[in-house]
Amino acid sequence: MPARFAITPGTLLRGRISYSQFLQGYRTGLEPVLMAAAVPARTGQHVLEIGCGAGAGLLCLLHRISTIHGTGVEKESDTAALAQKNMAANQQQNIRILNATFPDVFLADTPQPEQYFDHCMANPPWHAPLGTASAHPRRDLARRMGADTLPTWIEGAARILRHKGSLTLALPAALADQAIFCLSKAGFGGVTLYPFWPKAGRESRIVLVQARKGVKSPARVLAGLVLHEADGAFTPTARTVLEEGAPLPGL
Protein backbone atom coordinates (compact mmCIF):
# COMPACT_ATOMS: atom_id res chain seq x y z
CA MET A 1 0.00 0.00 0.00
CA PRO A 2 1.52 3.41 -0.95
CA ALA A 3 3.26 5.27 1.89
CA ARG A 4 0.97 8.29 1.38
CA PHE A 5 -1.89 6.20 2.74
CA ALA A 6 -0.74 6.22 6.34
CA ILE A 7 -2.58 3.77 8.57
CA THR A 8 -3.30 4.06 12.28
CA PRO A 9 -3.81 0.91 14.38
CA GLY A 10 -6.72 0.82 16.78
CA THR A 11 -9.52 -1.33 18.13
CA LEU A 12 -13.31 -1.74 18.16
CA LEU A 13 -15.60 -2.96 20.95
CA ARG A 14 -13.25 -1.72 23.67
CA GLY A 15 -10.25 -3.69 22.45
CA ARG A 16 -12.05 -6.86 21.48
CA ILE A 17 -11.35 -6.31 17.77
CA SER A 18 -8.12 -5.14 16.15
CA TYR A 19 -9.00 -2.45 13.62
CA SER A 20 -6.74 -0.24 11.52
CA GLN A 21 -7.90 2.65 9.38
CA PHE A 22 -6.41 5.41 7.27
CA LEU A 23 -4.95 8.36 9.15
CA GLN A 24 -6.53 10.83 6.74
CA GLY A 25 -9.89 10.75 5.02
CA TYR A 26 -12.95 8.84 6.19
CA ARG A 27 -12.83 7.60 9.82
CA THR A 28 -15.18 4.95 11.17
CA GLY A 29 -17.92 6.22 13.49
CA LEU A 30 -20.59 4.54 15.59
CA GLU A 31 -22.86 3.63 12.68
CA PRO A 32 -21.20 0.34 11.55
CA VAL A 33 -21.09 -0.94 15.13
CA LEU A 34 -24.75 -0.10 15.73
CA MET A 35 -25.76 -1.55 12.38
CA ALA A 36 -23.96 -4.83 13.08
CA ALA A 37 -25.78 -5.07 16.41
CA ALA A 38 -29.12 -5.07 14.56
CA VAL A 39 -28.65 -7.82 11.96
CA PRO A 40 -30.82 -10.85 12.90
CA ALA A 41 -28.38 -13.47 11.63
CA ARG A 42 -28.23 -17.06 12.84
CA THR A 43 -25.65 -19.85 12.71
CA GLY A 44 -24.71 -20.86 9.17
CA GLN A 45 -26.34 -17.90 7.44
CA HIS A 46 -24.66 -15.64 4.87
CA VAL A 47 -24.48 -11.86 5.37
CA LEU A 48 -23.40 -9.25 2.85
CA GLU A 49 -22.19 -5.76 3.73
CA ILE A 50 -22.52 -3.31 0.86
CA GLY A 51 -19.78 -0.66 0.85
CA CYS A 52 -17.95 -2.34 3.71
CA GLY A 53 -15.08 0.15 4.00
CA ALA A 54 -12.27 -1.24 6.15
CA GLY A 55 -14.57 -3.92 7.55
CA ALA A 56 -15.82 -2.53 10.87
CA GLY A 57 -19.42 -3.71 10.45
CA LEU A 58 -18.51 -7.25 9.44
CA LEU A 59 -15.93 -7.60 12.20
CA CYS A 60 -18.45 -6.52 14.84
CA LEU A 61 -21.13 -8.82 13.48
CA LEU A 62 -18.82 -11.84 13.34
CA HIS A 63 -17.62 -11.07 16.86
CA ARG A 64 -21.24 -11.37 18.04
CA ILE A 65 -22.13 -14.38 15.87
CA SER A 66 -18.94 -16.20 14.90
CA THR A 67 -20.76 -19.06 13.15
CA ILE A 68 -22.02 -17.07 10.15
CA HIS A 69 -20.37 -16.29 6.82
CA GLY A 70 -19.68 -12.68 5.84
CA THR A 71 -18.99 -11.02 2.50
CA GLY A 72 -17.98 -7.39 2.06
CA VAL A 73 -18.10 -5.43 -1.20
CA GLU A 74 -15.88 -2.33 -1.39
CA LYS A 75 -15.22 -0.47 -4.65
CA GLU A 76 -12.18 1.58 -3.48
CA SER A 77 -9.16 -0.68 -3.95
CA ASP A 78 -6.94 0.64 -1.13
CA THR A 79 -9.82 0.47 1.33
CA ALA A 80 -10.66 -3.09 0.23
CA ALA A 81 -7.00 -4.05 0.75
CA LEU A 82 -7.10 -2.58 4.26
CA ALA A 83 -10.28 -4.52 5.00
CA GLN A 84 -8.44 -7.69 4.00
CA LYS A 85 -5.65 -6.80 6.42
CA ASN A 86 -8.15 -6.22 9.21
CA MET A 87 -9.73 -9.62 8.58
CA ALA A 88 -6.31 -11.29 8.75
CA ALA A 89 -5.40 -9.40 11.93
CA ASN A 90 -8.49 -10.86 13.61
CA GLN A 91 -8.05 -14.37 12.16
CA GLN A 92 -11.40 -14.01 10.44
CA GLN A 93 -11.60 -16.82 7.92
CA ASN A 94 -15.38 -16.60 7.60
CA ILE A 95 -15.27 -13.19 5.90
CA ARG A 96 -14.33 -12.52 2.27
CA ILE A 97 -13.78 -9.05 0.83
CA LEU A 98 -14.59 -8.29 -2.82
CA ASN A 99 -12.99 -5.26 -4.44
CA ALA A 100 -15.88 -4.51 -6.76
CA THR A 101 -18.89 -2.29 -7.43
CA PHE A 102 -22.28 -3.25 -6.03
CA PRO A 103 -24.53 -4.62 -7.42
CA ASP A 104 -22.55 -5.26 -10.61
CA VAL A 105 -20.35 -7.88 -8.94
CA PHE A 106 -23.40 -10.14 -8.47
CA LEU A 107 -25.73 -9.15 -11.28
CA ALA A 108 -23.69 -9.67 -14.43
CA ASP A 109 -25.66 -12.88 -14.98
CA THR A 110 -28.54 -14.60 -13.24
CA PRO A 111 -27.32 -15.17 -9.67
CA GLN A 112 -26.44 -18.73 -8.75
CA PRO A 113 -27.90 -20.19 -5.53
CA GLU A 114 -24.66 -19.59 -3.60
CA GLN A 115 -24.91 -15.90 -4.48
CA TYR A 116 -28.10 -15.42 -2.49
CA PHE A 117 -27.78 -13.99 1.01
CA ASP A 118 -29.85 -14.29 4.16
CA HIS A 119 -29.13 -10.71 5.24
CA CYS A 120 -27.64 -7.53 3.80
CA MET A 121 -26.47 -4.45 5.66
CA ALA A 122 -25.17 -1.07 4.54
CA ASN A 123 -24.17 2.32 5.91
CA PRO A 124 -24.57 4.24 2.62
CA PRO A 125 -22.83 7.54 1.86
CA TRP A 126 -25.09 10.19 3.34
CA HIS A 127 -23.96 13.61 2.09
CA ALA A 128 -25.92 15.11 -0.79
CA PRO A 129 -24.34 14.61 -4.23
CA LEU A 130 -23.77 18.35 -4.62
CA GLY A 131 -21.58 20.58 -2.51
CA THR A 132 -17.92 21.05 -1.74
CA ALA A 133 -15.87 17.93 -2.28
CA SER A 134 -13.52 16.67 0.41
CA ALA A 135 -9.78 17.11 -0.03
CA HIS A 136 -9.48 13.36 0.61
CA PRO A 137 -10.97 11.27 -2.24
CA ARG A 138 -11.58 8.22 -0.04
CA ARG A 139 -13.52 10.34 2.45
CA ASP A 140 -15.58 11.85 -0.36
CA LEU A 141 -16.32 8.42 -1.83
CA ALA A 142 -17.37 7.06 1.55
CA ARG A 143 -19.58 9.99 2.56
CA ARG A 144 -21.01 11.56 -0.61
CA MET A 145 -24.15 9.94 -1.94
CA GLY A 146 -24.72 9.72 -5.67
CA ALA A 147 -28.18 10.55 -6.97
CA ASP A 148 -28.99 6.84 -7.41
CA THR A 149 -26.93 5.29 -4.62
CA LEU A 150 -29.72 4.45 -2.19
CA PRO A 151 -32.24 3.04 -4.71
CA THR A 152 -29.48 1.14 -6.54
CA TRP A 153 -28.25 -0.51 -3.35
CA ILE A 154 -31.77 -1.37 -2.20
CA GLU A 155 -32.77 -2.78 -5.59
CA GLY A 156 -29.50 -4.71 -5.75
CA ALA A 157 -30.10 -6.17 -2.30
CA ALA A 158 -33.59 -7.24 -3.38
CA ARG A 159 -32.05 -9.21 -6.25
CA ILE A 160 -29.68 -11.24 -4.08
CA LEU A 161 -31.56 -11.67 -0.82
CA ARG A 162 -33.49 -14.83 -0.11
CA HIS A 163 -37.26 -14.60 0.46
CA LYS A 164 -37.86 -12.98 3.86
CA GLY A 165 -34.19 -12.01 4.06
CA SER A 166 -33.45 -8.76 5.88
CA LEU A 167 -31.84 -5.51 4.79
CA THR A 168 -30.48 -3.22 7.52
CA LEU A 169 -29.53 0.38 6.67
CA ALA A 170 -27.82 2.88 8.99
CA LEU A 171 -28.95 6.30 7.79
CA PRO A 172 -29.32 9.91 8.83
CA ALA A 173 -32.91 10.54 9.89
CA ALA A 174 -33.36 12.88 6.93
CA LEU A 175 -33.07 9.94 4.52
CA ALA A 176 -35.55 7.64 6.27
CA ASP A 177 -38.48 8.66 4.05
CA GLN A 178 -36.49 8.06 0.87
CA ALA A 179 -35.34 4.67 2.15
CA ILE A 180 -38.89 3.57 3.02
CA PHE A 181 -40.13 4.60 -0.44
CA CYS A 182 -37.32 2.69 -2.17
CA LEU A 183 -37.80 -0.38 0.03
CA SER A 184 -41.51 -0.55 -0.75
CA LYS A 185 -40.85 -0.14 -4.46
CA ALA A 186 -38.27 -2.96 -4.37
CA GLY A 187 -40.65 -5.42 -2.71
CA PHE A 188 -39.66 -5.11 0.94
CA GLY A 189 -42.12 -4.99 3.83
CA GLY A 190 -42.11 -5.16 7.60
CA VAL A 191 -40.18 -1.87 7.71
CA THR A 192 -38.84 -1.13 11.18
CA LEU A 193 -37.39 2.19 12.29
CA TYR A 194 -34.98 2.15 15.21
CA PRO A 195 -33.91 5.68 16.21
CA PHE A 196 -30.78 6.60 18.14
CA TRP A 197 -31.23 9.54 20.52
CA PRO A 198 -28.01 11.52 21.20
CA LYS A 199 -29.37 12.28 24.70
CA ALA A 200 -32.78 11.93 26.35
CA GLY A 201 -35.12 14.56 24.93
CA ARG A 202 -32.91 15.31 21.91
CA GLU A 203 -33.90 14.87 18.28
CA SER A 204 -32.73 11.66 16.62
CA ARG A 205 -30.10 12.15 13.92
CA ILE A 206 -29.31 8.52 13.07
CA VAL A 207 -31.83 5.74 12.46
CA LEU A 208 -31.66 2.11 11.51
CA VAL A 209 -34.13 1.16 8.80
CA GLN A 210 -34.68 -2.58 8.60
CA ALA A 211 -36.99 -4.45 6.24
CA ARG A 212 -37.61 -7.96 4.92
CA LYS A 213 -37.91 -9.04 1.34
CA GLY A 214 -41.34 -10.19 0.22
CA VAL A 215 -43.24 -9.79 3.49
CA LYS A 216 -46.44 -7.78 4.04
CA SER A 217 -46.09 -6.88 7.72
CA PRO A 218 -46.93 -3.26 8.66
CA ALA A 219 -44.27 -0.71 9.50
CA ARG A 220 -43.15 -0.15 13.10
CA VAL A 221 -41.28 2.60 14.95
CA LEU A 222 -39.43 1.22 17.98
CA ALA A 223 -38.32 2.94 21.16
CA GLY A 224 -34.71 2.98 20.00
CA LEU A 225 -31.66 3.67 22.12
CA VAL A 226 -30.41 6.72 24.03
CA LEU A 227 -26.67 6.90 23.37
CA HIS A 228 -25.40 9.45 25.92
CA GLU A 229 -26.08 10.57 29.46
CA ALA A 230 -26.47 14.28 30.23
CA ASP A 231 -22.72 14.49 30.96
CA GLY A 232 -21.83 12.99 27.56
CA ALA A 233 -20.86 9.51 28.77
CA PHE A 234 -22.42 6.53 27.04
CA THR A 235 -25.51 5.15 28.73
CA PRO A 236 -25.09 1.67 30.29
CA THR A 237 -27.18 0.07 27.54
CA ALA A 238 -25.24 1.84 24.80
CA ARG A 239 -21.97 0.63 26.37
CA THR A 240 -23.06 -2.99 26.16
CA VAL A 241 -23.61 -2.56 22.43
CA LEU A 242 -20.64 -0.34 21.57
CA GLU A 243 -18.09 -1.89 23.92
CA GLU A 244 -19.22 -5.49 24.41
CA GLY A 245 -20.85 -6.22 21.04
CA ALA A 246 -24.30 -6.96 22.46
CA PRO A 247 -27.34 -6.96 20.14
CA LEU A 248 -29.55 -3.89 20.12
CA PRO A 249 -32.26 -4.08 22.78
CA GLY A 250 -35.90 -4.17 21.73
CA LEU A 251 -35.27 -4.96 18.07
PDB file of N, CA and C in Angstrom, residues 69-123:
ATOM      1  N   HIS A  69     -21.313 -16.562   7.902  1.00  0.00           N
ATOM      2  CA  HIS A  69     -20.371 -16.285   6.815  1.00  0.00           C
ATOM      3  C   HIS A  69     -20.604 -14.858   6.328  1.00  0.00           C
ATOM      4  N   GLY A  70     -19.554 -14.071   6.247  1.00  0.00           N
ATOM      5  CA  GLY A  70     -19.676 -12.676   5.844  1.00  0.00           C
ATOM      6  C   GLY A  70     -18.980 -12.387   4.529  1.00  0.00           C
ATOM      7  N   THR A  71     -19.588 -11.510   3.750  1.00  0.00           N
ATOM      8  CA  THR A  71     -18.993 -11.019   2.505  1.00  0.00           C
ATOM      9  C   THR A  71     -19.084  -9.502   2.510  1.00  0.00           C
ATOM     10  N   GLY A  72     -17.987  -8.837   2.179  1.00  0.00           N
ATOM     11  CA  GLY A  72     -17.984  -7.387   2.060  1.00  0.00           C
ATOM     12  C   GLY A  72     -17.660  -6.974   0.643  1.00  0.00           C
ATOM     13  N   VAL A  73     -18.382  -5.991   0.128  1.00  0.00           N
ATOM     14  CA  VAL A  73     -18.100  -5.431  -1.198  1.00  0.00           C
ATOM     15  C   VAL A  73     -17.639  -4.001  -0.999  1.00  0.00           C
ATOM     16  N   GLU A  74     -16.453  -3.672  -1.513  1.00  0.00           N
ATOM     17  CA  GLU A  74     -15.883  -2.332  -1.393  1.00  0.00           C
ATOM     18  C   GLU A  74     -15.236  -1.949  -2.725  1.00  0.00           C
ATOM     19  N   LYS A  75     -15.691  -0.843  -3.314  1.00  0.00           N
ATOM     20  CA  LYS A  75     -15.215  -0.465  -4.647  1.00  0.00           C
ATOM     21  C   LYS A  75     -13.857   0.215  -4.638  1.00  0.00           C
ATOM     22  N   GLU A  76     -13.461   0.876  -3.536  1.00  0.00           N
ATOM     23  CA  GLU A  76     -12.183   1.584  -3.484  1.00  0.00           C
ATOM     24  C   GLU A  76     -11.083   0.585  -3.149  1.00  0.00           C
ATOM     25  N   SER A  77     -10.113   0.438  -4.039  1.00  0.00           N
ATOM     26  CA  SER A  77      -9.162  -0.680  -3.948  1.00  0.00           C
ATOM     27  C   SER A  77      -8.281  -0.631  -2.704  1.00  0.00           C
ATOM     28  N   ASP A  78      -7.791   0.556  -2.317  1.00  0.00           N
ATOM     29  CA  ASP A  78      -6.939   0.641  -1.131  1.00  0.00           C
ATOM     30  C   ASP A  78      -7.727   0.318   0.135  1.00  0.00           C
ATOM     31  N   THR A  79      -8.975   0.758   0.173  1.00  0.00           N
ATOM     32  CA  THR A  79      -9.816   0.471   1.332  1.00  0.00           C
ATOM     33  C   THR A  79     -10.134  -1.020   1.398  1.00  0.00           C
ATOM     34  N   ALA A  80     -10.405  -1.645   0.254  1.00  0.00           N
ATOM     35  CA  ALA A  80     -10.656  -3.088   0.231  1.00  0.00           C
ATOM     36  C   ALA A  80      -9.426  -3.856   0.700  1.00  0.00           C
ATOM     37  N   ALA A  81      -8.235  -3.394   0.308  1.00  0.00           N
ATOM     38  CA  ALA A  81      -6.999  -4.051   0.751  1.00  0.00           C
ATOM     39  C   ALA A  81      -6.829  -3.918   2.264  1.00  0.00           C
ATOM     40  N   LEU A  82      -7.197  -2.760   2.814  1.00  0.00           N
ATOM     41  CA  LEU A  82      -7.099  -2.576   4.259  1.00  0.00           C
ATOM     42  C   LEU A  82      -8.114  -3.467   4.978  1.00  0.00           C
ATOM     43  N   ALA A  83      -9.292  -3.613   4.415  1.00  0.00           N
ATOM     44  CA  ALA A  83     -10.281  -4.523   5.001  1.00  0.00           C
ATOM     45  C   ALA A  83      -9.734  -5.948   5.060  1.00  0.00           C
ATOM     46  N   GLN A  84      -9.053  -6.359   3.997  1.00  0.00           N
ATOM     47  CA  GLN A  84      -8.440  -7.692   3.996  1.00  0.00           C
ATOM     48  C   GLN A  84      -7.431  -7.822   5.124  1.00  0.00           C
ATOM     49  N   LYS A  85      -6.640  -6.782   5.344  1.00  0.00           N
ATOM     50  CA  LYS A  85      -5.646  -6.802   6.424  1.00  0.00           C
ATOM     51  C   LYS A  85      -6.331  -6.883   7.787  1.00  0.00           C
ATOM     52  N   ASN A  86      -7.432  -6.166   7.938  1.00  0.00           N
ATOM     53  CA  ASN A  86      -8.154  -6.218   9.210  1.00  0.00           C
ATOM     54  C   ASN A  86      -8.747  -7.604   9.464  1.00  0.00           C
ATOM     55  N   MET A  87      -9.216  -8.260   8.407  1.00  0.00           N
ATOM     56  CA  MET A  87      -9.727  -9.622   8.584  1.00  0.00           C
ATOM     57  C   MET A  87      -8.609 -10.556   9.031  1.00  0.00           C
ATOM     58  N   ALA A  88      -7.448 -10.433   8.399  1.00  0.00           N
ATOM     59  CA  ALA A  88      -6.315 -11.291   8.751  1.00  0.00           C
ATOM     60  C   ALA A  88      -5.844 -11.023  10.176  1.00  0.00           C
ATOM     61  N   ALA A  89      -5.848  -9.753  10.587  1.00  0.00           N
ATOM     62  CA  ALA A  89      -5.396  -9.399  11.934  1.00  0.00           C
ATOM     63  C   ALA A  89      -6.285 -10.002  13.003  1.00  0.00           C
ATOM     64  N   ASN A  90      -7.547 -10.278  12.652  1.00  0.00           N
ATOM     65  CA  ASN A  90      -8.494 -10.864  13.607  1.00  0.00           C
ATOM     66  C   ASN A  90      -8.748 -12.348  13.337  1.00  0.00           C
ATOM     67  N   GLN A  91      -7.913 -12.950  12.500  1.00  0.00           N
ATOM     68  CA  GLN A  91      -8.048 -14.372  12.156  1.00  0.00           C
ATOM     69  C   GLN A  91      -9.461 -14.718  11.706  1.00  0.00           C
ATOM     70  N   GLN A  92     -10.038 -13.802  10.920  1.00  0.00           N
ATOM     71  CA  GLN A  92     -11.403 -14.014  10.436  1.00  0.00           C
ATOM     72  C   GLN A  92     -11.364 -14.737   9.094  1.00  0.00           C
ATOM     73  N   GLN A  93     -11.590 -16.027   9.142  1.00  0.00           N
ATOM     74  CA  GLN A  93     -11.604 -16.821   7.920  1.00  0.00           C
ATOM     75  C   GLN A  93     -12.997 -16.972   7.340  1.00  0.00           C
ATOM     76  N   ASN A  94     -14.003 -16.495   8.078  1.00  0.00           N
ATOM     77  CA  ASN A  94     -15.385 -16.598   7.597  1.00  0.00           C
ATOM     78  C   ASN A  94     -15.846 -15.337   6.879  1.00  0.00           C
ATOM     79  N   ILE A  95     -14.910 -14.419   6.599  1.00  0.00           N
ATOM     80  CA  ILE A  95     -15.266 -13.189   5.897  1.00  0.00           C
ATOM     81  C   ILE A  95     -14.415 -13.063   4.641  1.00  0.00           C
ATOM     82  N   ARG A  96     -15.059 -12.810   3.517  1.00  0.00           N
ATOM     83  CA  ARG A  96     -14.332 -12.523   2.270  1.00  0.00           C
ATOM     84  C   ARG A  96     -14.633 -11.089   1.864  1.00  0.00           C
ATOM     85  N   ILE A  97     -13.639 -10.425   1.287  1.00  0.00           N
ATOM     86  CA  ILE A  97     -13.777  -9.047   0.827  1.00  0.00           C
ATOM     87  C   ILE A  97     -13.643  -9.024  -0.695  1.00  0.00           C
ATOM     88  N   LEU A  98     -14.613  -8.422  -1.363  1.00  0.00           N
ATOM     89  CA  LEU A  98     -14.586  -8.291  -2.815  1.00  0.00           C
ATOM     90  C   LEU A  98     -14.318  -6.839  -3.190  1.00  0.00           C
ATOM     91  N   ASN A  99     -13.268  -6.601  -3.941  1.00  0.00           N
ATOM     92  CA  ASN A  99     -12.985  -5.258  -4.442  1.00  0.00           C
ATOM     93  C   ASN A  99     -13.766  -5.094  -5.742  1.00  0.00           C
ATOM     94  N   ALA A 100     -14.969  -4.549  -5.623  1.00  0.00           N
ATOM     95  CA  ALA A 100     -15.878  -4.506  -6.762  1.00  0.00           C
ATOM     96  C   ALA A 100     -16.962  -3.467  -6.508  1.00  0.00           C
ATOM     97  N   THR A 101     -17.765  -3.218  -7.519  1.00  0.00           N
ATOM     98  CA  THR A 101     -18.887  -2.287  -7.428  1.00  0.00           C
ATOM     99  C   THR A 101     -20.178  -3.063  -7.230  1.00  0.00           C
ATOM    100  N   PHE A 102     -20.975  -2.633  -6.269  1.00  0.00           N
ATOM    101  CA  PHE A 102     -22.277  -3.255  -6.028  1.00  0.00           C
ATOM    102  C   PHE A 102     -23.357  -2.484  -6.789  1.00  0.00           C
ATOM    103  N   PRO A 103     -24.307  -3.177  -7.415  1.00  0.00           N
ATOM    104  CA  PRO A 103     -24.528  -4.625  -7.416  1.00  0.00           C
ATOM    105  C   PRO A 103     -23.901  -5.361  -8.589  1.00  0.00           C
ATOM    106  N   ASP A 104     -23.071  -4.655  -9.379  1.00  0.00           N
ATOM    107  CA  ASP A 104     -22.546  -5.258 -10.607  1.00  0.00           C
ATOM    108  C   ASP A 104     -21.828  -6.577 -10.352  1.00  0.00           C
ATOM    109  N   VAL A 105     -21.136  -6.686  -9.225  1.00  0.00           N
ATOM    110  CA  VAL A 105     -20.352  -7.883  -8.943  1.00  0.00           C
ATOM    111  C   VAL A 105     -21.219  -9.136  -8.891  1.00  0.00           C
ATOM    112  N   PHE A 106     -22.501  -8.992  -8.560  1.00  0.00           N
ATOM    113  CA  PHE A 106     -23.397 -10.143  -8.470  1.00  0.00           C
ATOM    114  C   PHE A 106     -24.369 -10.253  -9.628  1.00  0.00           C
ATOM    115  N   LEU A 107     -24.611  -9.178 -10.352  1.00  0.00           N
ATOM    116  CA  LEU A 107     -25.726  -9.149 -11.279  1.00  0.00           C
ATOM    117  C   LEU A 107     -25.339  -9.210 -12.743  1.00  0.00           C
ATOM    118  N   ALA A 108     -24.097  -9.568 -13.030  1.00  0.00           N
ATOM    119  CA  ALA A 108     -23.693  -9.669 -14.430  1.00  0.00           C
ATOM    120  C   ALA A 108     -24.523 -10.729 -15.156  1.00  0.00           C
ATOM    121  N   ASP A 109     -24.805 -11.817 -14.449  1.00  0.00           N
ATOM    122  CA  ASP A 109     -25.657 -12.880 -14.981  1.00  0.00           C
ATOM    123  C   ASP A 109     -26.718 -13.199 -13.926  1.00  0.00           C
ATOM    124  N   THR A 110     -27.561 -14.153 -14.230  1.00  0.00           N
ATOM    125  CA  THR A 110     -28.543 -14.596 -13.239  1.00  0.00           C
ATOM    126  C   THR A 110     -27.798 -15.166 -12.040  1.00  0.00           C
ATOM    127  N   PRO A 111     -28.060 -14.681 -10.827  1.00  0.00           N
ATOM    128  CA  PRO A 111     -27.319 -15.167  -9.668  1.00  0.00           C
ATOM    129  C   PRO A 111     -27.485 -16.671  -9.473  1.00  0.00           C
ATOM    130  N   GLN A 112     -26.389 -17.326  -9.106  1.00  0.00           N
ATOM    131  CA  GLN A 112     -26.436 -18.728  -8.750  1.00  0.00           C
ATOM    132  C   GLN A 112     -26.922 -18.861  -7.310  1.00  0.00           C
ATOM    133  N   PRO A 113     -27.380 -20.045  -6.899  1.00  0.00           N
ATOM    134  CA  PRO A 113     -27.901 -20.193  -5.531  1.00  0.00           C
ATOM    135  C   PRO A 113     -26.940 -19.731  -4.461  1.00  0.00           C
ATOM    136  N   GLU A 114     -25.622 -19.974  -4.625  1.00  0.00           N
ATOM    137  CA  GLU A 114     -24.663 -19.587  -3.603  1.00  0.00           C
ATOM    138  C   GLU A 114     -24.467 -18.076  -3.538  1.00  0.00           C
ATOM    139  N   GLN A 115     -25.033 -17.352  -4.497  1.00  0.00           N
ATOM    140  CA  GLN A 115     -24.912 -15.902  -4.476  1.00  0.00           C
ATOM    141  C   GLN A 115     -26.056 -15.254  -3.695  1.00  0.00           C
ATOM    142  N   TYR A 116     -27.012 -16.012  -3.254  1.00  0.00           N
ATOM    143  CA  TYR A 116     -28.101 -15.424  -2.490  1.00  0.00           C
ATOM    144  C   TYR A 116     -27.709 -15.335  -1.019  1.00  0.00           C
ATOM    145  N   PHE A 117     -28.146 -14.255  -0.373  1.00  0.00           N
ATOM    146  CA  PHE A 117     -27.776 -13.987   1.015  1.00  0.00           C
ATOM    147  C   PHE A 117     -29.012 -14.002   1.903  1.00  0.00           C
ATOM    148  N   ASP A 118     -28.777 -14.316   3.173  1.00  0.00           N
ATOM    149  CA  ASP A 118     -29.851 -14.287   4.156  1.00  0.00           C
ATOM    150  C   ASP A 118     -30.093 -12.882   4.687  1.00  0.00           C
ATOM    151  N   HIS A 119     -29.033 -12.071   4.716  1.00  0.00           N
ATOM    152  CA  HIS A 119     -29.125 -10.711   5.244  1.00  0.00           C
ATOM    153  C   HIS A 119     -28.145  -9.819   4.493  1.00  0.00           C
ATOM    154  N   CYS A 120     -28.533  -8.567   4.318  1.00  0.00           N
ATOM    155  CA  CYS A 120     -27.637  -7.534   3.804  1.00  0.00           C
ATOM    156  C   CYS A 120     -27.633  -6.369   4.792  1.00  0.00           C
ATOM    157  N   MET A 121     -26.532  -5.650   4.845  1.00  0.00           N
ATOM    158  CA  MET A 121     -26.465  -4.446   5.659  1.00  0.00           C
ATOM    159  C   MET A 121     -25.629  -3.409   4.927  1.00  0.00           C
ATOM    160  N   ALA A 122     -25.900  -2.139   5.204  1.00  0.00           N
ATOM    161  CA  ALA A 122     -25.169  -1.068   4.538  1.00  0.00           C
ATOM    162  C   ALA A 122     -25.294   0.224   5.335  1.00  0.00           C
ATOM    163  N   ASN A 123     -24.209   0.958   5.367  1.00  0.00           N
ATOM    164  CA  ASN A 123     -24.167   2.323   5.908  1.00  0.00           C
ATOM    165  C   ASN A 123     -23.830   3.223   4.716  1.00  0.00           C
TER     166      ASN A 123
END
